[in-house]
Coordinates of C-alpha atoms and ligand atoms in Angstrom, one line a residue:
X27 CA -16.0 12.5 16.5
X28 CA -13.5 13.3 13.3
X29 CA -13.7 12.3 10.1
X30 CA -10.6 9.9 10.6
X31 CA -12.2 8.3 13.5
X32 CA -15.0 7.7 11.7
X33 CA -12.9 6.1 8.9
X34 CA -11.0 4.1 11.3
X35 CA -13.9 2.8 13.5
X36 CA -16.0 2.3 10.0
X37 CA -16.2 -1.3 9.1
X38 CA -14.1 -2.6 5.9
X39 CA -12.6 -5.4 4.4
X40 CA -8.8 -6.1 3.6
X41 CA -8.3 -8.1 0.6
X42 CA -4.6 -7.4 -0.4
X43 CA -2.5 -7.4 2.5
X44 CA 0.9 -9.8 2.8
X45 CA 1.8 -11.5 5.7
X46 CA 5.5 -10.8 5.3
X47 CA 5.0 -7.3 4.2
X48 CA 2.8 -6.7 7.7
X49 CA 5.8 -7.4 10.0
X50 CA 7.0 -4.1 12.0
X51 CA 10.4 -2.9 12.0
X52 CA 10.6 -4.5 15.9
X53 CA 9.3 -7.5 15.6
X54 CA 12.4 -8.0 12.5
X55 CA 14.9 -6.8 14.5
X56 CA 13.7 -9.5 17.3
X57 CA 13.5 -12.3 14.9
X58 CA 16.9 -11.5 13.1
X59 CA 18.5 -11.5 16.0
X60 CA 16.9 -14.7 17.6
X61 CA 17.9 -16.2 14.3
X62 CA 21.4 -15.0 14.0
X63 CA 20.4 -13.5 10.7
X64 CA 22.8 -11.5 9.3
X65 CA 21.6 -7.5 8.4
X66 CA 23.2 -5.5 6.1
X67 CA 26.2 -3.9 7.4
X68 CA 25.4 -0.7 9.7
X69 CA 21.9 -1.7 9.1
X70 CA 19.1 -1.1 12.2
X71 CA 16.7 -2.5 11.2
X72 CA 14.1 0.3 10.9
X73 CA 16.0 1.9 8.3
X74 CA 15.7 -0.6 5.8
X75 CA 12.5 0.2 5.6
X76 CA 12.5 2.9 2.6
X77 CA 13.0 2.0 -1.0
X78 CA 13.0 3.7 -4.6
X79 CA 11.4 0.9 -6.2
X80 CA 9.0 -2.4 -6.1
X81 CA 12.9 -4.5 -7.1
X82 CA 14.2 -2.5 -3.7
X83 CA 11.3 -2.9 -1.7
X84 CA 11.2 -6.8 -2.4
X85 CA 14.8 -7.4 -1.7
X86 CA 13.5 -6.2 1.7
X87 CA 10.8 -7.9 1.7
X88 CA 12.7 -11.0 0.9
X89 CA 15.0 -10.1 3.9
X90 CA 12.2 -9.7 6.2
X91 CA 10.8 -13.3 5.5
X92 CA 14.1 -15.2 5.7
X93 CA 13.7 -14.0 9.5
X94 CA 10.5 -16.0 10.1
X95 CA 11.6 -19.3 10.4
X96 CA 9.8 -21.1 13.5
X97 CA 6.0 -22.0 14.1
X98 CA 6.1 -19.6 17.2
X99 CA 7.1 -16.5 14.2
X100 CA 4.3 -17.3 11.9
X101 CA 2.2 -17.5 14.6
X102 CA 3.2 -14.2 16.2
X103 CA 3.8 -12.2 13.0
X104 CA 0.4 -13.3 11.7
X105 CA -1.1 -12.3 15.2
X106 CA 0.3 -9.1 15.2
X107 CA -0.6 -8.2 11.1
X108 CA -4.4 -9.2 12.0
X109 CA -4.4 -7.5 15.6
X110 CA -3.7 -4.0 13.4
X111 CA -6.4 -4.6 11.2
X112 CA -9.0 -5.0 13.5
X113 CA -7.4 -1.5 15.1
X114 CA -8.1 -0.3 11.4
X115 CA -11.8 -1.5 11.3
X116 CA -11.2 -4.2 9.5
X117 CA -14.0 -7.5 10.0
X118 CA -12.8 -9.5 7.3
X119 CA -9.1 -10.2 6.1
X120 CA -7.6 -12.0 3.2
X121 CA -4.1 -12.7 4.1
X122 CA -1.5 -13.3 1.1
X123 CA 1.4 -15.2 1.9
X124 CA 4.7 -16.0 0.4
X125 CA 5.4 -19.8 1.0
X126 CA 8.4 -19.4 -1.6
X127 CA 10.0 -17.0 0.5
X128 CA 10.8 -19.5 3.2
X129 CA 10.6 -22.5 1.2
X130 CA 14.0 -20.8 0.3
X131 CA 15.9 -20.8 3.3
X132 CA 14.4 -24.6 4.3
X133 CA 11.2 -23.7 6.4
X134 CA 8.7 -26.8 5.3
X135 CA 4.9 -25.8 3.8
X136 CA 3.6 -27.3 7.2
X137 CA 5.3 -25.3 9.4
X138 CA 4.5 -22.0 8.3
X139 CA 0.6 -23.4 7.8
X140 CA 0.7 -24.4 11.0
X141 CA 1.8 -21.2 12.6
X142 CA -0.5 -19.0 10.4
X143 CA -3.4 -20.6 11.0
X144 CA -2.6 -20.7 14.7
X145 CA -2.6 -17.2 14.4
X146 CA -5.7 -16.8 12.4
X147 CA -7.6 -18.9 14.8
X148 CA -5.9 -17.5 18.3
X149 CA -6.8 -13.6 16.5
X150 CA -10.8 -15.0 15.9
X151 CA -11.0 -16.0 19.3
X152 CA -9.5 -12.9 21.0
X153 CA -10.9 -10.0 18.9
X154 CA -13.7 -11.6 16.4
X155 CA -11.7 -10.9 13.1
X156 CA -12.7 -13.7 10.7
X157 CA -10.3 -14.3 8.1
X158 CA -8.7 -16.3 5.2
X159 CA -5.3 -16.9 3.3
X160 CA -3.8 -17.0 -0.2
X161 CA -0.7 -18.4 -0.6
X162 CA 0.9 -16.2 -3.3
X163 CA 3.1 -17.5 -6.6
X164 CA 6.0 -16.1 -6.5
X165 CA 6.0 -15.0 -10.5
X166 CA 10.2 -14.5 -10.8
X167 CA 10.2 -18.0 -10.1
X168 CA 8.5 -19.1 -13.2
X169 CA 5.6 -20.8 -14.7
X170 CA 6.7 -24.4 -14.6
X171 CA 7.8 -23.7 -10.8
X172 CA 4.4 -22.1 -10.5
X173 CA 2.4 -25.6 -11.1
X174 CA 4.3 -27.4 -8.6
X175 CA 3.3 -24.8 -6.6
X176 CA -0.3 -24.9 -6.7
X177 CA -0.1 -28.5 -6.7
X178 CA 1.5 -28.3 -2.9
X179 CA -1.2 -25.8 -1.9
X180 CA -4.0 -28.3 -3.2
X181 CA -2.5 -30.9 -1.8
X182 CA -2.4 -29.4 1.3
X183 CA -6.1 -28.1 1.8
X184 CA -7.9 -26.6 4.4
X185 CA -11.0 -24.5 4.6
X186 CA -8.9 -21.3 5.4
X187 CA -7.1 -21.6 2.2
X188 CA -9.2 -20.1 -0.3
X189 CA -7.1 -19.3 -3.5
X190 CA -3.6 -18.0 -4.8
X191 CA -2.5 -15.0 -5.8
X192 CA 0.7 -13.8 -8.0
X193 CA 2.7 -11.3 -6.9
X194 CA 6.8 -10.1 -6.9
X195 CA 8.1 -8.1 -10.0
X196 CA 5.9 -7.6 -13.4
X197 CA 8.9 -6.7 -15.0
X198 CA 10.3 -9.3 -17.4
X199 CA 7.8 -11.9 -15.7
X200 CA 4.3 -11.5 -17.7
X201 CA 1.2 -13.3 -16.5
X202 CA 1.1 -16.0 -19.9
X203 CA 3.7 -18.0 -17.9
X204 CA 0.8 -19.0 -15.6
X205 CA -1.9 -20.0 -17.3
X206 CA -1.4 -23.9 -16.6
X207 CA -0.8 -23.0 -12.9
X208 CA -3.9 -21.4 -12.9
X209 CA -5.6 -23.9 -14.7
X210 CA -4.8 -25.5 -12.1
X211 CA -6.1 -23.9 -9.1
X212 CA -9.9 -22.9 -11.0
X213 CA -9.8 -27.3 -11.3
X214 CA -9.1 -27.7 -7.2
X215 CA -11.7 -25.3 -6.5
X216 CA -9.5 -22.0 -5.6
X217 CA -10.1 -18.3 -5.9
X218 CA -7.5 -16.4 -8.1
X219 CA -6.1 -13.0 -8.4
X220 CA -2.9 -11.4 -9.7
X221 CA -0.9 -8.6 -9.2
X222 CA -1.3 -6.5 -12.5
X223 CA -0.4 -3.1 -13.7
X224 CA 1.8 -2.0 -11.5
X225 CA 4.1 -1.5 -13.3
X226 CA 4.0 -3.7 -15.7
X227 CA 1.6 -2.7 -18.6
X228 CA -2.1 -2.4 -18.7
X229 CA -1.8 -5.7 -21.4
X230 CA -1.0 -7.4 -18.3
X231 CA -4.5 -6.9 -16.8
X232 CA -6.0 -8.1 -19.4
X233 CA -3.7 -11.3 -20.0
X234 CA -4.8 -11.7 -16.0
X235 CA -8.6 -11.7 -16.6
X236 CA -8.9 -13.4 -20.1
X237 CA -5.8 -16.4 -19.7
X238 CA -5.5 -16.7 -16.4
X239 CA -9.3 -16.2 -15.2
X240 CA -8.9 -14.1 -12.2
X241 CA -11.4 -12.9 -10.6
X242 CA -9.6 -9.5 -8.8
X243 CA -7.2 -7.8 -9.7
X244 CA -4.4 -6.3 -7.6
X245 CA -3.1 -2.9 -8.1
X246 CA -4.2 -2.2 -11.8
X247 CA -3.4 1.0 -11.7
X248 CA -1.6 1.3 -15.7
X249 CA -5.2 0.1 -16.8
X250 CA -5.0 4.0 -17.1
X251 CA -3.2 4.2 -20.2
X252 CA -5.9 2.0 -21.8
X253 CA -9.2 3.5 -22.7
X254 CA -10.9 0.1 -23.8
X255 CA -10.0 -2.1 -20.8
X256 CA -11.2 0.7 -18.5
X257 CA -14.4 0.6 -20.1
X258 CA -14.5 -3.2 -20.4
X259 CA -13.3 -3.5 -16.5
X260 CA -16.1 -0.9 -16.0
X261 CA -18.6 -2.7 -17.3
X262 CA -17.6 -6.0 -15.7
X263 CA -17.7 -4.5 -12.6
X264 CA -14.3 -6.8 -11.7
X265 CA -13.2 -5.5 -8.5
X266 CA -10.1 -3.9 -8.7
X267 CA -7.9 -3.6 -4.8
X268 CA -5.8 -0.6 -4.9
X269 CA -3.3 0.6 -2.1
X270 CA -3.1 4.0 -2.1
X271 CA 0.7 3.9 0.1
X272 CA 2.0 1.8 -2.0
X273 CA 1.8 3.6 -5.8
X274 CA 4.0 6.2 -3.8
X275 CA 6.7 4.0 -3.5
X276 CA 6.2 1.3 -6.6
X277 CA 4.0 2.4 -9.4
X278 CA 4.8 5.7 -11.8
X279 CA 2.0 7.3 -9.7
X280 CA 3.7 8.9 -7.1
X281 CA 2.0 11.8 -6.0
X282 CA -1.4 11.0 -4.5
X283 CA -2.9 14.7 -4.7
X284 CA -2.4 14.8 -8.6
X285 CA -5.6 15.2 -10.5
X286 CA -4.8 12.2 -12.9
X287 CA -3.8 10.0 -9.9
X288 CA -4.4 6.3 -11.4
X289 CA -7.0 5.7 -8.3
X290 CA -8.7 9.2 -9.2
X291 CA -8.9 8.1 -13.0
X292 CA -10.0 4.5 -11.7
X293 CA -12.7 5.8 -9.8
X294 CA -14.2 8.0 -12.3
X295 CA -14.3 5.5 -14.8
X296 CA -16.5 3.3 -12.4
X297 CA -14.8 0.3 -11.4
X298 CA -14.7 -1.2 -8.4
X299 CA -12.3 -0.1 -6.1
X300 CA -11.3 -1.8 -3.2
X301 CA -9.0 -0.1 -0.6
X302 CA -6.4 -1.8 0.7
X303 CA -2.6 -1.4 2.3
X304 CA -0.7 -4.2 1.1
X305 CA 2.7 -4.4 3.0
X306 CA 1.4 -1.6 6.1
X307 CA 4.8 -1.2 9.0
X308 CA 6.7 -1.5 5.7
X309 CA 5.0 1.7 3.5
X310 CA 4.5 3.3 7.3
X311 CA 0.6 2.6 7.7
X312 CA -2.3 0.9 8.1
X313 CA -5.9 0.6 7.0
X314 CA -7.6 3.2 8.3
X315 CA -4.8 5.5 7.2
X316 CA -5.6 4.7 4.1
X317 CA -9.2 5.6 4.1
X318 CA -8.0 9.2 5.6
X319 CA -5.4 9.3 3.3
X320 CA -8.0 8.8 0.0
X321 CA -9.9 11.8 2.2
X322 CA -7.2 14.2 3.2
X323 CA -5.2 14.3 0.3
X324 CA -7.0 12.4 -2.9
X325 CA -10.3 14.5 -2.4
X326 CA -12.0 11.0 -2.1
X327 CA -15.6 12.0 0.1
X328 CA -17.0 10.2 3.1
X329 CA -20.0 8.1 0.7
X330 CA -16.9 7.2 -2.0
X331 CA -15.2 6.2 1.0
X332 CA -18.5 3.8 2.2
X333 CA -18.8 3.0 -1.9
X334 CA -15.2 1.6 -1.3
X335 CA -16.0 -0.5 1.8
X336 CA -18.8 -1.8 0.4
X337 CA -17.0 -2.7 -2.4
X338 CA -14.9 -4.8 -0.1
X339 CA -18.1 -7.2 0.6
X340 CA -18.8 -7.6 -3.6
X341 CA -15.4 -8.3 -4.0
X342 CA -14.6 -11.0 -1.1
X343 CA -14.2 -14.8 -1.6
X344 CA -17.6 -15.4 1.0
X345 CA -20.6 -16.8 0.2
X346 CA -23.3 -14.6 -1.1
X347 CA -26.1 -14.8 2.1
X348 CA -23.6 -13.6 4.1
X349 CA -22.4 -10.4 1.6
X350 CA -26.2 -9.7 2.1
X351 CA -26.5 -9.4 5.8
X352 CA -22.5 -7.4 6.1
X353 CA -23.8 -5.1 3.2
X354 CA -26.9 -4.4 5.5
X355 CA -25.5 -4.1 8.4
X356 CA -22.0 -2.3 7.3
X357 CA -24.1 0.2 5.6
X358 CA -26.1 1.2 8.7
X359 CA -23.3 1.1 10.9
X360 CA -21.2 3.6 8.3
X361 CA -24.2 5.8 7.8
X362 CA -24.5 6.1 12.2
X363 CA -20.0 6.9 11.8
X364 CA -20.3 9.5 9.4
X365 CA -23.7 11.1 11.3
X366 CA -21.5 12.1 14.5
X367 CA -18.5 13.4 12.5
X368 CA -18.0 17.1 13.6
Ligands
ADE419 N1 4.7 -8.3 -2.7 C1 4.4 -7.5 -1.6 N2 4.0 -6.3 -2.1 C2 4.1 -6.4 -3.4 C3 3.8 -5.4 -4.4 N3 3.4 -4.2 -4.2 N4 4.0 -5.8 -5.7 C4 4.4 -7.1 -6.0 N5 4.7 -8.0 -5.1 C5 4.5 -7.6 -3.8
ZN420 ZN1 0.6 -6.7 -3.1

């Protein structure tokens, strides 16, 4: 076999990966038009998928939710998203999701639950793939929005739901809005993570670990420009989930094959990467790709690509017996993959 069928069949985690942002360019152009939703003018929908910058890319993405609306939708589109990571490699997923997104356009908190966990449970049943959720805060919304927020996702618990993330722009919406909405969510019992250093400043990060108490962080990648919080982050070992795809299109580090890539200066400062693929159909790929990609073009080598899987176990919301057993058995199963590649 080839290396990028190794990579593909290897097992892995996916720990930063958005519902909305996992919805092909065919399956929106089905739901716009079953919901009358009007596209841009001229627009097929496939084209809209190419942006300049994270504030394009979430107009989009903002588009792309509005044409979810029905328990059928969130069922299929979180069917679909999961059925690609398991073609990925992927055994264990946690999904983000945007309840503000549809909260918007008048789609209740029940209804999208209802649909994405039918189609968490129907994907577990069909193909084995175990995995969670995160409803996300939507920061540009605001820190006192941000409470209410966690308050409907606590009062609305299941065992799926496992923390909340933050995520939409950085700019002009730093983290110390949200330290009583986190508060928050550590006191129900949920996991928390934030979008950080993006492209918003490496001060950021840190707001993220020290005030807000999160145990990932998302993207990261302007921890670069900061010598100290590298090494602190280093020495924490706080797992960090990059998406390789997605600093082309978002972050200021656009080309991947550059020495000083901020994933390159990440890794050689010794954190713990995660790899990840955040919004896939939308940056045009999926998982696995993004192992090759680290491969092909990053000069990543088959055991940092295992380092990085592995990773994926340390840094998941699971209990610890079970890490054990995955990290046992993921490693033997990655070390038989890479054995057979010619
Ligand atoms: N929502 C989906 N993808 C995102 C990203 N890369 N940054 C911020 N918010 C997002
Ligand atoms: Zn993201």
């Amino acid at each position: 076999m080839n290396i990028d069928e190794a990579l593909r069949l290897m097992p892995k985690t996916e720990l930063h990966l958005h519902l909305e942002g996992a919805v092909d360019s065919t399956t929106f152009a089905e739901l716009a038009a079953k919901h009358r939703l009007e596209l841009p003018p001229h627009a097929v929908a496939s084209d809209l998928y190419e942006y300049d910058s994270l504030a394009d890319f979430l107009d989009v993405y903002s588009l792309v939710s509005h044409s979810i609306r029905d328990r059928d939708d969130f069922q299929r589109v979180t069917y679909e998203c999961l059925e690609r990571c398991v073609n990925s490699g992927a055994r264990y997923v946690e999904l983000f999701f945007s309840p503000e997104s549809h909260l918007q356009v008048g789609v209740s908190y029940e209804t999208m639950l209802e649909g994405v966990l039918q189609g968490v449970e129907d994907i577990q049943v069909d193909l084995g793939l175990v995995s969670n959720l995160v409803p996300a805060i939507n920061r540009e919304l605001g820190g006192y929005r941000a409470v209410e927020f966690v308050q409907m996702v606590a009062d609305h618990r299941h065992d799926r739901i496992i923390g909340v993330g933050l995520d939409f722009n950085e700019l002009g919406h730093p983290p110390e809005a949200f330290v009583d909405a986190f508060r928050l969510a550590s006191q129900v019992g949920l996991h928390r993570t934030s979008h950080a250093g993006e492209v918003g400043p490496a001060q950021n990060i840190r707001t993220g670990i020290e005030l807000l108490d999160c145990q990932r962080v998302d993207h990261g990648y302007n921890i670069v420009e900061d010598a100290r919080l590298l090494a602190d982050c280093a020495a924490s070992q706080i797992p960090f989930t990059a998406c390789p795809t997605t600093t082309t299109y978002t972050s200021a580090f656009r080309d991947l094959g550059a020495p000083d890539h901020a994933i390159r200066q990440m890794a050689d400062a010794g954190l713990k990467l995660t790899i990840n693929s955040d919004d896939p159909p939308m940056f045009g790929i999926d998982l696995a790709m993004e192992y090759c990609t680290l491969y092909h073009q990053m000069g990543f080598t088959p055991d940092d690509l295992k380092t990085f899987a592995l990773n994926g176990i340390d840094a998941a919301w699971i209990d610890d017996q079970t890490k054990r057993e995955w990290r046992s058995t993921w490693s033997n199963e990655i070390d038989g993959l890479l054995s057979q590649v010619v």
